[in-house]
Short mmCIF file of C-alpha atoms and ligand atoms in Angstrom, two decimals:
data_model
loop_
_atom_site.label_atom_id
_atom_site.label_comp_id
_atom_site.label_asym_id
_atom_site.label_seq_id
_atom_site.Cartn_x
_atom_site.Cartn_y
_atom_site.Cartn_z
CA UNK A 1 -22.05 23.39 30.01
CA UNK A 2 -22.27 21.10 27.04
CA UNK A 3 -19.13 18.66 27.84
CA UNK A 4 -18.93 18.27 23.90
CA UNK A 5 -17.56 22.05 23.90
CA UNK A 6 -14.20 20.81 25.19
CA UNK A 7 -13.88 17.89 22.48
CA UNK A 8 -12.24 18.27 19.26
CA UNK A 9 -14.90 19.10 16.62
CA UNK A 10 -13.96 15.99 14.52
CA UNK A 11 -14.99 13.39 17.09
CA UNK A 12 -18.41 14.40 16.34
CA UNK A 13 -18.24 12.99 12.78
CA UNK A 14 -17.11 9.91 13.46
CA UNK A 15 -20.01 7.01 13.82
CA UNK A 16 -19.66 4.53 15.83
CA UNK A 17 -19.88 0.71 14.60
CA UNK A 18 -23.49 -0.71 14.07
CA UNK A 19 -22.24 -4.25 14.04
CA UNK A 20 -20.76 -3.59 17.82
CA UNK A 21 -24.10 -2.61 18.69
CA UNK A 22 -25.62 -5.95 16.70
CA UNK A 23 -22.98 -7.64 18.60
CA UNK A 24 -23.80 -6.57 22.48
CA UNK A 25 -27.65 -7.03 21.35
CA UNK A 26 -26.65 -10.85 20.22
CA UNK A 27 -24.50 -11.20 23.37
CA UNK A 28 -27.57 -9.88 25.68
CA UNK A 29 -30.02 -12.60 24.17
CA UNK A 30 -27.38 -15.05 24.64
CA UNK A 31 -26.99 -13.95 28.51
CA UNK A 32 -30.75 -14.55 28.53
CA UNK A 33 -30.16 -18.20 27.24
CA UNK A 34 -31.08 -18.05 23.45
CA UNK A 35 -28.75 -19.47 20.98
CA UNK A 36 -27.24 -16.99 18.68
CA UNK A 37 -25.62 -17.53 15.49
CA UNK A 38 -23.18 -14.82 14.92
CA UNK A 39 -22.72 -13.80 11.41
CA UNK A 40 -21.88 -10.05 12.38
CA UNK A 41 -18.21 -10.87 13.49
CA UNK A 42 -15.48 -9.64 11.24
CA UNK A 43 -12.96 -12.00 12.47
CA UNK A 44 -12.10 -15.98 11.63
CA UNK A 45 -13.65 -18.31 14.46
CA UNK A 46 -10.15 -20.34 13.84
CA UNK A 47 -7.72 -20.14 16.39
CA UNK A 48 -4.30 -18.87 15.87
CA UNK A 49 -2.19 -21.67 14.35
CA UNK A 50 -0.18 -23.88 17.05
CA UNK A 51 3.29 -23.07 15.60
CA UNK A 52 2.58 -19.37 16.27
CA UNK A 53 1.26 -20.14 19.75
CA UNK A 54 4.16 -22.15 20.30
CA UNK A 55 6.58 -19.51 18.87
CA UNK A 56 5.14 -17.34 21.46
CA UNK A 57 5.53 -19.31 24.43
CA UNK A 58 9.22 -19.53 23.34
CA UNK A 59 9.43 -15.84 23.14
CA UNK A 60 7.88 -15.22 26.77
CA UNK A 61 10.14 -18.29 28.25
CA UNK A 62 13.11 -16.58 27.09
CA UNK A 63 12.11 -13.04 28.26
CA UNK A 64 12.67 -11.29 25.01
CA UNK A 65 9.87 -9.00 25.25
CA UNK A 66 11.54 -5.50 25.02
CA UNK A 67 10.44 -2.75 22.45
CA UNK A 68 11.53 -3.30 19.12
CA UNK A 69 12.55 -0.66 16.31
CA UNK A 70 9.41 1.12 15.31
CA UNK A 71 9.54 -0.59 12.19
CA UNK A 72 9.50 -3.83 13.48
CA UNK A 73 11.68 -7.16 14.30
CA UNK A 74 14.18 -7.40 11.05
CA UNK A 75 13.54 -10.70 10.74
CA UNK A 76 9.99 -10.58 10.50
CA UNK A 77 10.36 -7.39 7.87
CA UNK A 78 12.63 -9.96 5.73
CA UNK A 79 9.74 -13.07 5.96
CA UNK A 80 7.21 -10.67 5.19
CA UNK A 81 9.27 -9.38 2.30
CA UNK A 82 10.19 -13.10 1.23
CA UNK A 83 6.31 -14.16 1.56
CA UNK A 84 5.60 -11.40 -1.29
CA UNK A 85 8.21 -13.35 -3.73
CA UNK A 86 6.99 -16.98 -2.81
CA UNK A 87 3.24 -16.28 -2.56
CA UNK A 88 2.70 -13.41 -5.25
CA UNK A 89 5.99 -13.46 -7.20
CA UNK A 90 6.57 -9.91 -6.37
CA UNK A 91 10.15 -8.73 -5.30
CA UNK A 92 9.84 -6.51 -2.20
CA UNK A 93 13.07 -4.93 -0.33
CA UNK A 94 12.50 -5.98 3.60
CA UNK A 95 13.36 -2.03 3.82
CA UNK A 96 10.14 -1.08 2.56
CA UNK A 97 8.41 -3.20 5.11
CA UNK A 98 6.83 -1.48 8.33
CA UNK A 99 4.97 -3.78 10.94
CA UNK A 100 2.49 -1.93 12.47
CA UNK A 101 0.07 -2.51 15.14
CA UNK A 102 -2.72 -4.43 12.99
CA UNK A 103 -3.10 -2.89 9.50
CA UNK A 104 -5.20 -0.29 11.65
CA UNK A 105 -1.98 1.61 12.87
CA UNK A 106 -0.76 1.04 8.89
CA UNK A 107 -3.71 2.97 7.59
CA UNK A 108 -3.42 5.35 10.62
CA UNK A 109 0.20 6.05 9.68
CA UNK A 110 -0.17 6.43 6.11
CA UNK A 111 -3.12 8.69 6.61
CA UNK A 112 -0.92 10.72 8.84
CA UNK A 113 1.63 10.86 6.28
CA UNK A 114 -0.61 12.09 3.44
CA UNK A 115 -3.63 13.90 4.25
CA UNK A 116 -3.48 17.52 4.87
CA UNK A 117 -6.43 19.63 6.03
CA UNK A 118 -9.34 19.61 3.35
CA UNK A 119 -7.87 17.56 0.92
CA UNK A 120 -9.67 14.79 -0.54
CA UNK A 121 -9.68 10.99 -0.74
CA UNK A 122 -11.64 9.17 -2.86
CA UNK A 123 -13.23 5.71 -1.54
CA UNK A 124 -15.78 3.33 -2.47
CA UNK A 125 -19.42 3.58 -0.86
CA UNK A 126 -19.99 0.85 0.29
CA UNK A 127 -16.46 0.40 2.16
CA UNK A 128 -14.83 -0.27 5.21
CA UNK A 129 -16.05 2.31 7.70
CA UNK A 130 -12.66 3.42 9.21
CA UNK A 131 -10.99 4.62 6.22
CA UNK A 132 -13.11 7.33 5.85
CA UNK A 133 -12.33 8.16 9.64
CA UNK A 134 -8.96 7.89 9.39
CA UNK A 135 -9.12 10.56 6.76
CA UNK A 136 -11.31 12.48 8.79
CA UNK A 137 -9.24 12.43 12.18
CA UNK A 138 -6.42 14.12 10.13
CA UNK A 139 -8.98 16.60 8.85
CA UNK A 140 -9.02 15.64 5.28
CA UNK A 141 -12.24 14.90 3.40
CA UNK A 142 -13.07 11.43 2.25
CA UNK A 143 -15.18 11.44 -0.62
CA UNK A 144 -17.81 8.36 -0.81
CA UNK A 145 -17.88 7.12 -4.58
CA UNK A 146 -21.23 5.25 -4.88
CA UNK A 147 -20.70 1.80 -6.71
CA UNK A 148 -23.08 -1.06 -7.33
CA UNK A 149 -22.87 -4.54 -8.53
CA UNK A 150 -22.58 -3.02 -12.29
CA UNK A 151 -18.70 -2.12 -11.20
CA UNK A 152 -18.29 -5.09 -8.78
CA UNK A 153 -18.70 -2.46 -5.94
CA UNK A 154 -15.21 -1.14 -6.85
CA UNK A 155 -13.97 1.96 -8.02
CA UNK A 156 -12.59 2.16 -11.53
CA UNK A 157 -9.97 4.47 -13.56
CA UNK A 158 -13.11 6.14 -14.85
CA UNK A 159 -14.77 6.76 -11.77
CA UNK A 160 -11.50 8.01 -10.15
CA UNK A 161 -10.69 10.56 -12.99
CA UNK A 162 -14.26 11.89 -13.20
CA UNK A 163 -14.48 12.50 -9.21
CA UNK A 164 -10.78 14.11 -9.60
CA UNK A 165 -10.53 17.75 -8.47
CA UNK A 166 -7.88 20.04 -7.24
CA UNK A 167 -7.88 19.21 -3.90
CA UNK A 168 -8.08 15.39 -4.50
CA UNK A 169 -4.94 14.04 -2.88
CA UNK A 170 -5.63 10.32 -3.53
CA UNK A 171 -7.47 7.06 -3.32
CA UNK A 172 -8.13 4.13 -1.04
CA UNK A 173 -8.94 0.79 -2.66
CA UNK A 174 -9.67 -2.41 -0.77
CA UNK A 175 -9.14 -5.65 -2.71
CA UNK A 176 -10.72 -7.91 -1.68
CA UNK A 177 -13.13 -5.47 0.18
CA UNK A 178 -15.15 -5.53 2.95
CA UNK A 179 -18.01 -5.42 2.99
CA UNK A 180 -18.38 -6.85 -0.45
CA UNK A 181 -16.01 -9.41 -0.87
CA UNK A 182 -14.96 -8.14 -4.42
CA UNK A 183 -11.53 -7.64 -5.67
CA UNK A 184 -10.17 -5.41 -8.41
CA UNK A 185 -9.21 -7.02 -11.69
CA UNK A 186 -5.83 -6.62 -12.60
CA UNK A 187 -6.22 -4.51 -15.63
CA UNK A 188 -8.35 -2.07 -14.05
CA UNK A 189 -5.69 -2.28 -11.02
CA UNK A 190 -3.26 -1.01 -13.88
CA UNK A 191 -5.67 1.46 -14.65
CA UNK A 192 -6.29 2.83 -11.45
CA UNK A 193 -2.56 3.03 -10.73
CA UNK A 194 -2.10 4.91 -13.91
CA UNK A 195 -4.98 7.08 -12.98
CA UNK A 196 -3.48 8.33 -10.16
CA UNK A 197 0.04 8.52 -10.49
CA UNK A 198 -0.72 10.76 -13.72
CA UNK A 199 -2.85 13.01 -11.22
CA UNK A 200 0.25 13.39 -8.96
CA UNK A 201 -2.24 11.33 -6.46
CA UNK A 202 -1.25 8.59 -3.76
CA UNK A 203 -2.49 5.13 -4.03
CA UNK A 204 -3.10 3.16 -0.90
CA UNK A 205 -4.40 -0.61 -1.28
CA UNK A 206 -5.95 -2.27 1.61
CA UNK A 207 -5.18 -6.06 0.95
CA UNK A 208 -5.95 -7.58 4.36
CA UNK A 209 -7.98 -9.98 2.89
CA UNK A 210 -5.87 -10.84 -0.33
CA UNK A 211 -4.71 -14.18 1.56
CA UNK A 212 -8.23 -15.51 1.57
CA UNK A 213 -8.82 -15.35 -2.58
CA UNK A 214 -10.86 -18.11 -3.79
CA UNK A 215 -11.57 -18.08 -7.50
CA UNK A 216 -8.17 -17.13 -8.87
CA UNK A 217 -4.46 -16.91 -7.56
CA UNK A 218 -4.26 -13.56 -5.48
CA UNK A 219 -2.47 -10.94 -7.05
CA UNK A 220 -0.60 -7.63 -5.13
CA UNK A 221 -0.85 -4.16 -6.50
CA UNK A 222 3.00 -4.36 -5.33
CA UNK A 223 3.08 -6.05 -9.00
CA UNK A 224 2.07 -2.78 -10.89
CA UNK A 225 4.08 -0.30 -8.65
CA UNK A 226 6.41 1.00 -6.28
CA UNK A 227 4.62 3.92 -5.57
CA UNK A 228 1.90 2.76 -3.78
CA UNK A 229 1.12 1.94 0.04
CA UNK A 230 0.29 -1.25 0.26
CA UNK A 231 -1.58 -2.14 3.62
CA UNK A 232 -1.88 -5.96 4.96
CA UNK A 233 -2.35 -7.72 8.31
CA UNK A 234 -1.80 -10.78 10.46
CA UNK A 235 -5.47 -10.65 11.47
CA UNK A 236 -7.60 -12.33 8.97
CA UNK A 237 -5.42 -14.93 6.56
CA UNK A 238 -3.40 -15.62 9.61
CA UNK A 239 -6.09 -15.94 12.39
CA UNK A 240 -4.36 -13.54 14.56
CA UNK A 241 -6.96 -10.60 15.35
CA UNK A 242 -6.28 -9.90 18.50
CA UNK A 243 -2.30 -9.86 18.49
CA UNK A 244 -2.86 -6.56 16.79
CA UNK A 245 -0.02 -6.90 13.98
CA UNK A 246 -0.05 -5.84 10.48
CA UNK A 247 2.31 -4.42 7.99
CA UNK A 248 2.46 -1.52 5.42
CA UNK A 249 4.71 -2.21 2.08
CA UNK A 250 5.91 1.77 1.45
CA UNK A 251 7.67 3.48 -1.29
CA UNK A 252 11.40 3.50 0.12
CA UNK A 253 11.77 7.37 0.37
CA UNK A 254 8.75 7.19 2.77
CA UNK A 255 9.96 4.37 5.33
CA UNK A 256 11.63 7.06 7.36
CA UNK A 257 8.72 9.54 8.07
CA UNK A 258 6.39 6.36 8.51
CA UNK A 259 9.22 5.30 11.25
CA UNK A 260 9.30 8.78 13.03
CA UNK A 261 5.23 8.64 12.80
CA UNK A 262 5.24 5.15 14.53
CA UNK A 263 8.28 6.00 17.04
CA UNK A 264 5.56 9.27 18.38
CA UNK A 265 2.62 7.47 18.10
CA UNK A 266 3.00 4.15 19.50
CA UNK A 267 6.95 3.36 19.80
CA UNK A 268 6.72 -0.05 18.40
CA UNK A 269 4.31 -2.82 17.56
CA UNK A 270 3.73 -5.72 20.15
CA UNK A 271 7.13 -8.05 20.55
CA UNK A 272 5.40 -10.55 21.33
CA UNK A 273 3.02 -10.59 18.38
CA UNK A 274 5.88 -10.30 16.24
CA UNK A 275 8.24 -13.13 17.45
CA UNK A 276 4.68 -15.30 17.24
CA UNK A 277 4.27 -14.16 13.62
CA UNK A 278 7.46 -15.01 12.70
CA UNK A 279 6.16 -18.47 12.79
CA UNK A 280 3.47 -17.63 10.29
CA UNK A 281 5.36 -18.32 7.41
CA UNK A 282 6.65 -21.82 8.22
CA UNK A 283 5.49 -24.36 5.83
CA UNK A 284 3.67 -26.03 8.55
CA UNK A 285 2.01 -23.01 9.32
CA UNK A 286 0.97 -22.07 5.49
CA UNK A 287 -0.60 -25.76 5.44
CA UNK A 288 -3.04 -25.14 8.07
CA UNK A 289 -3.97 -21.62 7.01
CA UNK A 290 -4.36 -23.31 3.37
CA UNK A 291 -7.01 -25.67 4.76
CA UNK A 292 -8.77 -22.68 6.53
CA UNK A 293 -8.95 -20.83 3.28
CA UNK A 294 -10.45 -23.81 1.69
CA UNK A 295 -12.84 -24.35 4.34
CA UNK A 296 -14.01 -20.26 3.88
CA UNK A 297 -14.38 -20.95 0.43
CA UNK A 298 -16.95 -24.02 1.31
CA UNK A 299 -18.74 -21.94 3.66
CA UNK A 300 -18.81 -18.85 1.10
CA UNK A 301 -20.18 -21.22 -1.82
CA UNK A 302 -22.57 -22.53 0.60
CA UNK A 303 -24.10 -19.34 2.20
CA UNK A 304 -24.15 -17.38 -1.08
CA UNK A 305 -26.42 -20.07 -2.85
CA UNK A 306 -28.61 -20.27 0.25
CA UNK A 307 -29.11 -16.72 0.62
CA UNK A 308 -30.14 -16.43 -2.82
CA UNK A 309 -32.46 -19.21 -2.51
CA UNK A 310 -34.52 -17.43 0.33
CA UNK A 311 -34.70 -14.33 -1.33
CA UNK A 312 -31.75 -12.09 -0.91
CA UNK A 313 -30.03 -10.68 -4.15
CA UNK A 314 -26.23 -11.39 -4.52
CA UNK A 315 -25.80 -10.16 -8.26
CA UNK A 316 -21.63 -10.33 -7.65
CA UNK A 317 -20.23 -13.56 -6.29
CA UNK A 318 -17.75 -12.48 -3.50
CA UNK A 319 -14.19 -13.41 -4.68
CA UNK A 320 -12.08 -12.98 -1.05
CA UNK A 321 -12.51 -12.01 2.20
CA UNK A 322 -15.60 -13.91 4.42
CA UNK A 323 -18.30 -11.50 3.62
CA UNK A 324 -21.31 -11.49 1.68
CA UNK A 325 -22.97 -8.23 1.13
CA UNK A 326 -26.64 -9.13 0.11
CA UNK A 327 -29.76 -6.75 -0.89
CA UNK A 328 -32.35 -7.14 1.55
CA UNK A 329 -34.98 -4.76 -0.35
CA UNK A 330 -37.29 -7.84 -0.89
CA UNK A 331 -37.67 -7.52 3.04
CA UNK A 332 -37.07 -4.35 4.00
CA UNK A 333 -36.10 -1.12 3.34
CA UNK A 334 -34.62 -0.34 6.49
CA UNK A 335 -31.88 -2.64 7.04
CA UNK A 336 -31.02 -1.57 10.66
CA UNK A 337 -34.71 -2.66 11.69
CA UNK A 338 -34.59 -5.59 9.87
CA UNK A 339 -31.36 -6.74 11.44
CA UNK A 340 -32.28 -5.70 14.82
CA UNK A 341 -35.94 -7.67 14.28
CA UNK A 342 -34.27 -10.68 12.75
CA UNK A 343 -31.77 -11.02 15.50
CA UNK A 344 -35.10 -10.91 17.99
CA UNK A 345 -36.81 -13.34 16.04
CA UNK A 346 -34.09 -15.67 15.11
CA UNK A 347 -31.19 -15.29 17.01
CA UNK A 348 -29.46 -15.09 14.10
CA UNK A 349 -26.65 -11.83 14.02
CA UNK A 350 -25.64 -10.01 11.08
CA UNK A 351 -24.83 -6.49 10.35
CA UNK A 352 -26.65 -3.57 8.43
CA UNK A 353 -25.51 -1.71 5.41
CA UNK A 354 -25.48 1.65 7.29
CA UNK A 355 -21.88 0.34 8.58
CA UNK A 356 -20.46 0.67 5.38
CA UNK A 357 -21.55 4.21 3.99
CA UNK A 358 -24.97 5.56 2.63
CA UNK A 359 -25.14 4.51 -0.78
CA UNK A 360 -28.35 1.95 -0.61
CA UNK A 361 -27.18 1.23 2.86
CA UNK A 362 -30.75 0.77 3.94
CA UNK A 363 -31.36 -1.89 1.47
CA UNK A 364 -28.34 -3.87 2.12
CA UNK A 365 -27.04 -6.35 4.88
CA UNK A 366 -23.52 -8.10 5.59
CA UNK A 367 -23.11 -11.77 6.63
CA UNK A 368 -20.05 -12.94 7.68
CA UNK A 369 -19.19 -16.51 7.15
CA UNK A 370 -16.71 -16.63 10.34
CA UNK A 371 -18.72 -19.76 11.51
CA UNK A 372 -18.95 -23.32 10.83
CA UNK A 373 -20.79 -24.68 7.98
CA UNK A 374 -23.36 -26.25 10.42
CA UNK A 375 -23.98 -22.77 12.22
CA UNK A 376 -24.49 -21.57 8.89
CA UNK A 377 -26.84 -23.92 7.80
CA UNK A 378 -28.73 -23.42 11.09
CA UNK A 379 -28.94 -19.88 10.74
CA UNK A 380 -30.19 -20.08 7.03
CA UNK A 381 -33.11 -22.35 8.38
CA UNK A 382 -33.93 -20.09 10.83
CA UNK A 383 -34.42 -17.25 8.32
CA UNK A 384 -35.92 -19.08 5.94
CA UNK A 385 -38.59 -19.65 8.42
CA UNK A 386 -38.77 -16.31 9.49
CA UNK A 387 -38.90 -14.67 6.12
CA UNK A 388 -41.26 -17.31 4.64
C1 LIG B 401 -10.90 -3.90 5.03
C2 LIG B 401 -10.28 -3.76 6.16
N1 LIG B 401 -9.15 -3.09 6.32
C3 LIG B 401 -8.51 -3.18 7.85
C4 LIG B 401 -9.11 -3.78 9.00
C5 LIG B 401 -8.58 -3.42 10.12
O1 LIG B 401 -7.82 -4.65 10.50
P1 LIG B 401 -6.58 -4.78 11.51
O2 LIG B 401 -6.45 -3.72 12.33
O3 LIG B 401 -7.03 -6.01 12.50
O4 LIG B 401 -5.44 -5.58 10.50
C6 LIG B 401 -10.31 -4.59 8.65
C7 LIG B 401 -11.01 -5.11 9.53
O5 LIG B 401 -11.98 -5.55 9.84
C8 LIG B 401 -11.02 -4.23 7.24
O6 LIG B 401 -11.93 -4.94 6.93
#
């Protein structure tokens, strides 16, 4: 008997991450003694800052590692709210902050709250793949809107209006985005907020890369509306990927429902991670993180310049995050094959566009600048040799 008969149909529609397969192939090469340059990985190479590790050690020593409230430690919710005031100039009530098991759990809670069967959510193609899967898991219909360099790979109020149907429930926007690193300009975000709210829809804004903004001071969508769900994370800017900690700033009247969902889905976010994260906002930690942000910016500038130089088209400068989305059509119109052949030939690992949607995915690849600049230089040198 086909074992799939006993599985929920939705599972068949969740695609695996190609990047994981690239990573496995890269690790196999490494195990065989090859030197691999990892530009496929979406996590900072920097270790968790020492003050955060120290806070974790102290929490372990005192043994206060019991469940917390499903909404998170009150003092961490307060610290996150204060961070919005100090860093982004936005007044956020601590009661609106829901601490989650990574922004992934935050997105999961928000989608569980908002999506009914067959309701549509609009999102950018290319975009972060899990977002469409979260919609699907709750039997909704993710609607990818093809976006290109002319719109900085981002949704606009106009595109949202033109694709809105009676079944549309809301929109997910990521700024800065994965895989493109582009941001939604403030005026456009204001127009998006209006377009969604005028239609009675819900706006979800993924700001997990907002701390890693390079060209302009970061602006949170929370400055524009109290009705959106803004998702963020300790993973990227704060260098805490494996701790699994993030948060959602929700409209106040929905916090109780998110709390119920969190209680049932995972009880509470990790207590140890929360106690460690309390040290994230100390001046000493922020000084470390800001110097790392500048290092990322330097890597970005080098990588974009060098990839353009060897023939990749990068029509829009990524303004944040740590990815470069590059048009590889000069070399190949099959980016999956291009990535795997380039990896085998050069030991440089990067990710095919297929992970991020279907719009011109075969002609794009994503490079992550999550390795030191010396390694980026070596990666580019090898690719230059390979691509001629
Ligand atoms: C755009 C975007 N959103 C959300 C996530 C989930 O991150 P985490 O669950 O570690 O906060 C990622 C991870 O790569 C991402 O790129």
